[in-house]
PDB file of C-alpha atoms in Angstrom:
ATOM      1  CA  MET A   1    -211.102 -88.653 -17.663  1.00 48.00           C
ATOM      2  CA  LEU A   2    -214.667 -87.517 -18.303  1.00 50.00           C
ATOM      3  CA  LYS A   3    -216.225 -89.118 -21.392  1.00 54.00           C
ATOM      4  CA  PRO A   4    -217.453 -86.600 -24.058  1.00 54.00           C
ATOM      5  CA  ILE A   5    -221.103 -86.255 -24.960  1.00 57.00           C
ATOM      6  CA  ALA A   6    -221.811 -85.753 -28.741  1.00 59.00           C
ATOM      7  CA  LEU A   7    -224.193 -82.987 -29.269  1.00 56.00           C
ATOM      8  CA  PRO A   8    -225.871 -83.468 -32.735  1.00 56.00           C
ATOM      9  CA  GLY A   9    -225.583 -80.490 -34.837  1.00 45.00           C
ATOM     10  CA  LEU A  10    -222.785 -79.029 -32.843  1.00 46.00           C
ATOM     11  CA  ALA A  11    -219.057 -78.816 -33.756  1.00 42.00           C
ATOM     12  CA  GLY A  12    -217.884 -79.231 -30.164  1.00 56.00           C
ATOM     13  CA  ARG A  13    -218.449 -81.888 -27.566  1.00 71.00           C
ATOM     14  CA  LEU A  14    -219.295 -81.645 -23.801  1.00 77.00           C
ATOM     15  CA  ASP A  15    -217.860 -84.024 -21.250  1.00 85.00           C
ATOM     16  CA  ARG A  16    -220.406 -85.731 -18.828  1.00 86.00           C
ATOM     17  CA  LEU A  17    -219.921 -82.997 -16.223  1.00 90.00           C
ATOM     18  CA  GLY A  18    -220.511 -80.235 -18.789  1.00 89.00           C
ATOM     19  CA  GLY A  19    -223.774 -82.068 -20.061  1.00 90.00           C
ATOM     20  CA  PHE A  20    -224.940 -82.675 -16.647  1.00 93.00           C
ATOM     21  CA  GLY A  21    -224.401 -78.913 -15.835  1.00 94.00           C
ATOM     22  CA  LEU A  22    -226.406 -77.792 -19.023  1.00 95.00           C
ATOM     23  CA  PHE A  23    -229.060 -80.244 -18.199  1.00 96.00           C
ATOM     24  CA  LEU A  24    -229.448 -79.022 -14.541  1.00 97.00           C
ATOM     25  CA  SER A  25    -229.356 -75.386 -15.570  1.00 97.00           C
ATOM     26  CA  ARG A  26    -232.160 -76.054 -18.073  1.00 97.00           C
ATOM     27  CA  LEU A  27    -234.211 -77.706 -15.372  1.00 98.00           C
ATOM     28  CA  ILE A  28    -233.617 -74.873 -12.857  1.00 98.00           C
ATOM     29  CA  ILE A  29    -234.507 -72.014 -15.338  1.00 98.00           C
ATOM     30  CA  GLY A  30    -237.595 -74.041 -16.611  1.00 98.00           C
ATOM     31  CA  TYR A  31    -238.692 -74.496 -13.075  1.00 98.00           C
ATOM     32  CA  LEU A  32    -238.334 -70.653 -12.564  1.00 97.00           C
ATOM     33  CA  TRP A  33    -240.575 -69.947 -15.597  1.00 98.00           C
ATOM     34  CA  PHE A  34    -243.090 -72.472 -14.131  1.00 98.00           C
ATOM     35  CA  THR A  35    -243.165 -70.743 -10.795  1.00 98.00           C
ATOM     36  CA  GLN A  36    -243.812 -67.287 -12.421  1.00 96.00           C
ATOM     37  CA  LEU A  37    -246.933 -68.820 -14.084  1.00 97.00           C
ATOM     38  CA  LEU A  38    -248.640 -69.499 -10.708  1.00 96.00           C
ATOM     39  CA  TRP A  39    -249.086 -65.772  -9.677  1.00 96.00           C
ATOM     40  CA  LYS A  40    -250.767 -64.786 -13.099  1.00 96.00           C
ATOM     41  CA  LEU A  41    -253.130 -67.677 -13.900  1.00 97.00           C
ATOM     42  CA  PRO A  42    -255.878 -67.087 -16.550  1.00 97.00           C
ATOM     43  CA  PRO A  43    -258.482 -65.793 -17.043  1.00 96.00           C
ATOM     44  CA  THR A  44    -257.557 -62.854 -14.630  1.00 96.00           C
ATOM     45  CA  PHE A  45    -253.919 -63.303 -14.518  1.00 97.00           C
ATOM     46  CA  GLY A  46    -254.269 -62.321 -10.873  1.00 96.00           C
ATOM     47  CA  CYS A  47    -255.532 -58.984 -11.803  1.00 96.00           C
ATOM     48  CA  PRO A  48    -258.487 -57.052 -10.162  1.00 96.00           C
ATOM     49  CA  ALA A  49    -261.779 -57.655 -11.888  1.00 94.00           C
ATOM     50  CA  ASP A  50    -261.408 -54.209 -13.955  1.00 95.00           C
ATOM     51  CA  PHE A  51    -257.718 -54.919 -15.079  1.00 96.00           C
ATOM     52  CA  ALA A  52    -256.593 -51.747 -13.263  1.00 96.00           C
ATOM     53  CA  VAL A  53    -252.824 -51.570 -13.323  1.00 97.00           C
ATOM     54  CA  SER A  54    -250.542 -50.208 -10.674  1.00 96.00           C
ATOM     55  CA  THR A  55    -250.043 -46.430 -11.184  1.00 95.00           C
ATOM     56  CA  SER A  56    -247.186 -45.774  -8.577  1.00 94.00           C
ATOM     57  CA  LEU A  57    -245.152 -47.585  -5.996  1.00 93.00           C
ATOM     58  CA  THR A  58    -247.925 -46.849  -3.473  1.00 95.00           C
ATOM     59  CA  ALA A  59    -250.872 -47.374  -5.760  1.00 95.00           C
ATOM     60  CA  ARG A  60    -250.415 -51.171  -6.541  1.00 96.00           C
ATOM     61  CA  THR A  61    -252.906 -53.652  -7.814  1.00 96.00           C
ATOM     62  CA  SER A  62    -252.154 -57.377  -8.138  1.00 96.00           C
ATOM     63  CA  GLY A  63    -250.893 -60.123 -10.415  1.00 96.00           C
ATOM     64  CA  LEU A  64    -249.881 -59.231 -13.964  1.00 97.00           C
ATOM     65  CA  CYS A  65    -251.588 -55.926 -13.736  1.00 97.00           C
ATOM     66  CA  ASP A  66    -249.233 -54.969 -10.923  1.00 97.00           C
ATOM     67  CA  TRP A  67    -246.087 -55.639 -12.662  1.00 96.00           C
ATOM     68  CA  THR A  68    -247.302 -54.357 -16.117  1.00 97.00           C
ATOM     69  CA  GLY A  69    -248.178 -51.093 -14.414  1.00 97.00           C
ATOM     70  CA  LEU A  70    -244.768 -50.886 -12.651  1.00 97.00           C
ATOM     71  CA  MET A  71    -243.204 -51.630 -16.053  1.00 97.00           C
ATOM     72  CA  ALA A  72    -245.046 -48.635 -17.685  1.00 96.00           C
ATOM     73  CA  ILE A  73    -243.776 -46.404 -14.771  1.00 96.00           C
ATOM     74  CA  ALA A  74    -240.106 -47.584 -14.683  1.00 96.00           C
ATOM     75  CA  SER A  75    -239.261 -48.573 -18.128  1.00 97.00           C
ATOM     76  CA  LYS A  76    -235.756 -47.262 -19.224  1.00 95.00           C
ATOM     77  CA  ILE A  77    -236.515 -46.910 -22.774  1.00 97.00           C
ATOM     78  CA  PRO A  78    -239.222 -44.355 -23.828  1.00 97.00           C
ATOM     79  CA  LEU A  79    -240.392 -46.385 -26.781  1.00 98.00           C
ATOM     80  CA  HIS A  80    -240.761 -49.589 -24.643  1.00 98.00           C
ATOM     81  CA  LYS A  81    -242.653 -47.465 -22.087  1.00 98.00           C
ATOM     82  CA  ALA A  82    -245.063 -46.168 -24.742  1.00 98.00           C
ATOM     83  CA  PHE A  83    -245.525 -49.757 -26.160  1.00 98.00           C
ATOM     84  CA  VAL A  84    -246.438 -51.037 -22.478  1.00 98.00           C
ATOM     85  CA  THR A  85    -248.632 -48.025 -21.875  1.00 98.00           C
ATOM     86  CA  ASN A  86    -250.421 -47.783 -25.155  1.00 98.00           C
ATOM     87  CA  VAL A  87    -250.766 -51.369 -26.357  1.00 98.00           C
ATOM     88  CA  ILE A  88    -250.122 -53.922 -23.606  1.00 97.00           C
ATOM     89  CA  ILE A  89    -252.133 -52.225 -20.722  1.00 97.00           C
ATOM     90  CA  PRO A  90    -255.253 -51.379 -22.681  1.00 97.00           C
ATOM     91  CA  ASN A  91    -255.433 -55.014 -23.991  1.00 97.00           C
ATOM     92  CA  LEU A  92    -254.223 -56.914 -20.951  1.00 97.00           C
ATOM     93  CA  SER A  93    -257.316 -58.989 -20.607  1.00 95.00           C
ATOM     94  CA  TRP A  94    -256.495 -60.702 -23.840  1.00 96.00           C
ATOM     95  CA  MET A  95    -252.805 -59.981 -24.167  1.00 97.00           C
ATOM     96  CA  GLY A  96    -252.274 -61.614 -20.776  1.00 97.00           C
ATOM     97  CA  TRP A  97    -252.934 -64.845 -22.535  1.00 98.00           C
ATOM     98  CA  GLY A  98    -249.965 -64.380 -24.880  1.00 97.00           C
ATOM     99  CA  ILE A  99    -247.770 -63.586 -21.934  1.00 97.00           C
ATOM    100  CA  PHE A 100    -249.036 -66.571 -19.955  1.00 98.00           C
ATOM    101  CA  LEU A 101    -248.534 -68.948 -22.987  1.00 98.00           C
ATOM    102  CA  MET A 102    -245.177 -67.542 -23.795  1.00 98.00           C
ATOM    103  CA  GLU A 103    -243.910 -68.229 -20.201  1.00 98.00           C
ATOM    104  CA  ALA A 104    -245.489 -71.568 -20.138  1.00 98.00           C
ATOM    105  CA  PHE A 105    -243.783 -72.383 -23.446  1.00 98.00           C
ATOM    106  CA  LEU A 106    -240.590 -71.432 -21.938  1.00 98.00           C
ATOM    107  CA  ALA A 107    -241.323 -73.685 -18.820  1.00 98.00           C
ATOM    108  CA  VAL A 108    -242.158 -76.852 -21.074  1.00 98.00           C
ATOM    109  CA  SER A 109    -239.400 -76.028 -23.551  1.00 98.00           C
ATOM    110  CA  LEU A 110    -236.679 -76.025 -20.834  1.00 98.00           C
ATOM    111  CA  VAL A 111    -237.927 -78.733 -18.432  1.00 98.00           C
ATOM    112  CA  PHE A 112    -238.487 -81.253 -21.147  1.00 98.00           C
ATOM    113  CA  GLY A 113    -235.677 -80.109 -23.609  1.00 98.00           C
ATOM    114  CA  LEU A 114    -238.201 -79.538 -26.401  1.00 98.00           C
ATOM    115  CA  PHE A 115    -237.390 -77.006 -28.966  1.00 98.00           C
ATOM    116  CA  SER A 116    -234.926 -75.589 -26.476  1.00 97.00           C
ATOM    117  CA  ARG A 117    -232.974 -73.381 -28.931  1.00 97.00           C
ATOM    118  CA  LEU A 118    -236.382 -71.507 -29.530  1.00 98.00           C
ATOM    119  CA  GLY A 119    -236.853 -71.561 -25.758  1.00 98.00           C
ATOM    120  CA  GLY A 120    -233.531 -69.823 -25.288  1.00 98.00           C
ATOM    121  CA  LEU A 121    -234.390 -67.199 -27.950  1.00 98.00           C
ATOM    122  CA  VAL A 122    -237.899 -66.345 -26.498  1.00 98.00           C
ATOM    123  CA  GLY A 123    -236.421 -66.489 -22.975  1.00 98.00           C
ATOM    124  CA  PHE A 124    -233.705 -64.025 -23.961  1.00 98.00           C
ATOM    125  CA  ILE A 125    -236.280 -61.624 -25.555  1.00 98.00           C
ATOM    126  CA  GLN A 126    -238.559 -61.904 -22.405  1.00 98.00           C
ATOM    127  CA  ALA A 127    -235.512 -61.442 -19.969  1.00 98.00           C
ATOM    128  CA  VAL A 128    -234.513 -58.431 -21.918  1.00 97.00           C
ATOM    129  CA  ASN A 129    -238.011 -57.102 -21.828  1.00 97.00           C
ATOM    130  CA  LEU A 130    -238.213 -57.386 -18.058  1.00 97.00           C
ATOM    131  CA  TYR A 131    -234.627 -56.101 -17.585  1.00 97.00           C
ATOM    132  CA  ILE A 132    -235.759 -52.741 -19.545  1.00 97.00           C
ATOM    133  CA  GLY A 133    -238.938 -52.673 -17.844  1.00 97.00           C
ATOM    134  CA  LEU A 134    -238.354 -53.344 -14.245  1.00 96.00           C
ATOM    135  CA  THR A 135    -234.707 -52.734 -13.191  1.00 95.00           C
ATOM    136  CA  ALA A 136    -235.283 -49.099 -12.542  1.00 94.00           C
ATOM    137  CA  LEU A 137    -237.569 -49.945  -9.721  1.00 95.00           C
ATOM    138  CA  PRO A 138    -235.672 -49.270  -6.339  1.00 91.00           C
ATOM    139  CA  PHE A 139    -236.500 -52.778  -5.057  1.00 90.00           C
ATOM    140  CA  GLU A 140    -235.526 -54.835  -8.348  1.00 91.00           C
ATOM    141  CA  TRP A 141    -232.071 -56.310  -8.583  1.00 90.00           C
ATOM    142  CA  TYR A 142    -230.854 -55.660 -12.129  1.00 90.00           C
ATOM    143  CA  TRP A 143    -228.367 -58.397 -12.051  1.00 91.00           C
ATOM    144  CA  THR A 144    -231.164 -61.117 -11.695  1.00 93.00           C
ATOM    145  CA  TYR A 145    -232.520 -60.253 -15.139  1.00 94.00           C
ATOM    146  CA  GLY A 146    -228.913 -59.876 -16.510  1.00 94.00           C
ATOM    147  CA  MET A 147    -228.217 -63.467 -15.350  1.00 96.00           C
ATOM    148  CA  LEU A 148    -231.507 -64.606 -16.698  1.00 97.00           C
ATOM    149  CA  TYR A 149    -230.868 -63.270 -20.308  1.00 96.00           C
ATOM    150  CA  THR A 150    -227.218 -64.502 -20.123  1.00 97.00           C
ATOM    151  CA  LEU A 151    -228.382 -68.003 -19.385  1.00 97.00           C
ATOM    152  CA  HIS A 152    -230.969 -67.793 -22.143  1.00 98.00           C
ATOM    153  CA  ILE A 153    -228.101 -66.716 -24.573  1.00 97.00           C
ATOM    154  CA  ILE A 154    -226.179 -69.704 -23.592  1.00 96.00           C
ATOM    155  CA  PHE A 155    -229.523 -71.932 -24.207  1.00 97.00           C
ATOM    156  CA  PHE A 156    -229.696 -70.499 -27.538  1.00 96.00           C
ATOM    157  CA  PHE A 157    -225.972 -71.069 -28.847  1.00 94.00           C
ATOM    158  CA  LEU A 158    -225.747 -74.451 -26.888  1.00 93.00           C
ATOM    159  CA  PRO A 159    -229.328 -75.802 -26.826  1.00 92.00           C
ATOM    160  CA  PRO A 160    -229.601 -77.740 -23.705  1.00 94.00           C
ATOM    161  CA  GLY A 161    -232.340 -80.064 -24.955  1.00 95.00           C
ATOM    162  CA  ARG A 162    -229.712 -81.959 -26.891  1.00 93.00           C
ATOM    163  CA  VAL A 163    -228.429 -83.288 -23.708  1.00 93.00           C
ATOM    164  CA  TRP A 164    -231.151 -85.576 -21.997  1.00 93.00           C
ATOM    165  CA  GLY A 165    -233.901 -83.826 -23.528  1.00 96.00           C
ATOM    166  CA  VAL A 166    -236.651 -84.419 -26.271  1.00 97.00           C
ATOM    167  CA  ASP A 167    -234.461 -82.546 -28.791  1.00 97.00           C
ATOM    168  CA  SER A 168    -232.074 -85.206 -28.795  1.00 95.00           C
ATOM    169  CA  PHE A 169    -234.791 -87.635 -30.142  1.00 96.00           C
ATOM    170  CA  LEU A 170    -236.098 -85.275 -32.621  1.00 97.00           C
ATOM    171  CA  ILE A 171    -232.906 -84.068 -34.317  1.00 96.00           C
ATOM    172  CA  PRO A 172    -232.048 -87.369 -36.065  1.00 96.00           C
ATOM    173  CA  ARG A 173    -235.781 -87.637 -37.213  1.00 97.00           C
ATOM    174  CA  PHE A 174    -235.719 -83.945 -38.456  1.00 97.00           C
ATOM    175  CA  GLN A 175    -232.381 -84.423 -40.147  1.00 96.00           C
ATOM    176  CA  ALA A 176    -233.664 -87.520 -41.882  1.00 97.00           C
ATOM    177  CA  ALA A 177    -236.749 -85.784 -43.257  1.00 97.00           C
ATOM    178  CA  ALA A 178    -234.698 -82.665 -44.070  1.00 96.00           C
ATOM    179  CA  GLY A 179    -232.252 -84.952 -46.073  1.00 96.00           C
ATOM    180  CA  GLN A 180    -235.293 -86.198 -48.085  1.00 97.00           C
ATOM    181  CA  GLY A 181    -236.439 -82.600 -49.016  1.00 96.00           C
ATOM    182  CA  ASN A 182    -238.973 -81.966 -46.248  1.00 97.00           C
ATOM    183  CA  ARG A 183    -238.882 -77.960 -45.895  1.00 97.00           C
ATOM    184  CA  LEU A 184    -240.745 -78.166 -42.428  1.00 97.00           C
ATOM    185  CA  ALA A 185    -238.042 -80.396 -41.167  1.00 97.00           C
ATOM    186  CA  LYS A 186    -235.404 -78.035 -42.200  1.00 96.00           C
ATOM    187  CA  VAL A 187    -237.094 -75.164 -40.438  1.00 96.00           C
ATOM    188  CA  LEU A 188    -237.630 -77.139 -37.239  1.00 96.00           C
ATOM    189  CA  LEU A 189    -234.164 -78.087 -37.108  1.00 95.00           C
ATOM    190  CA  LEU A 190    -233.371 -74.367 -36.496  1.00 94.00           C
ATOM    191  CA  PHE A 191    -235.211 -74.458 -33.117  1.00 96.00           C
ATOM    192  CA  VAL A 192    -234.074 -77.715 -31.566  1.00 95.00           C
TER     193      VAL A 192
END
């Protein structure tokens, strides 16, 4: 029989195999986010010097400008398409920092199990963004984004950092501080 792992703040328990599966999934998806940073490194984010975006499947640029341009072409939701076209693309030289830092946070959050519930939420939002913006492209596999947002839903509801992650060390400290009336600790408990 497999011995259960207590997960602080959760009503249920995982056995060791379940805990290992959650830990391994966290590492794999965290590594995936890390690899996605490498092709869009600051300060250019892999873009051409003028930050020109792709304008069609045959007129493509590079880096974040390529994929952002493709998102403006293929987005499934008109409001999303308008946001990418009118807000993100004209400001990509500085908004690229936000995209890069968000995905860097996802990599760190999941690899180290640090604020992993927040990582699950942010990853879910980004995966849905990618699903909406890119799955209409003929070469994109819609189910890969579907799996990505599904895993992040799991990471939100069953925070993986509580199993062999930094969160497992933070929870008792935040709980103690919250018990003494520390409001910041109460808020931080929502994210681990």
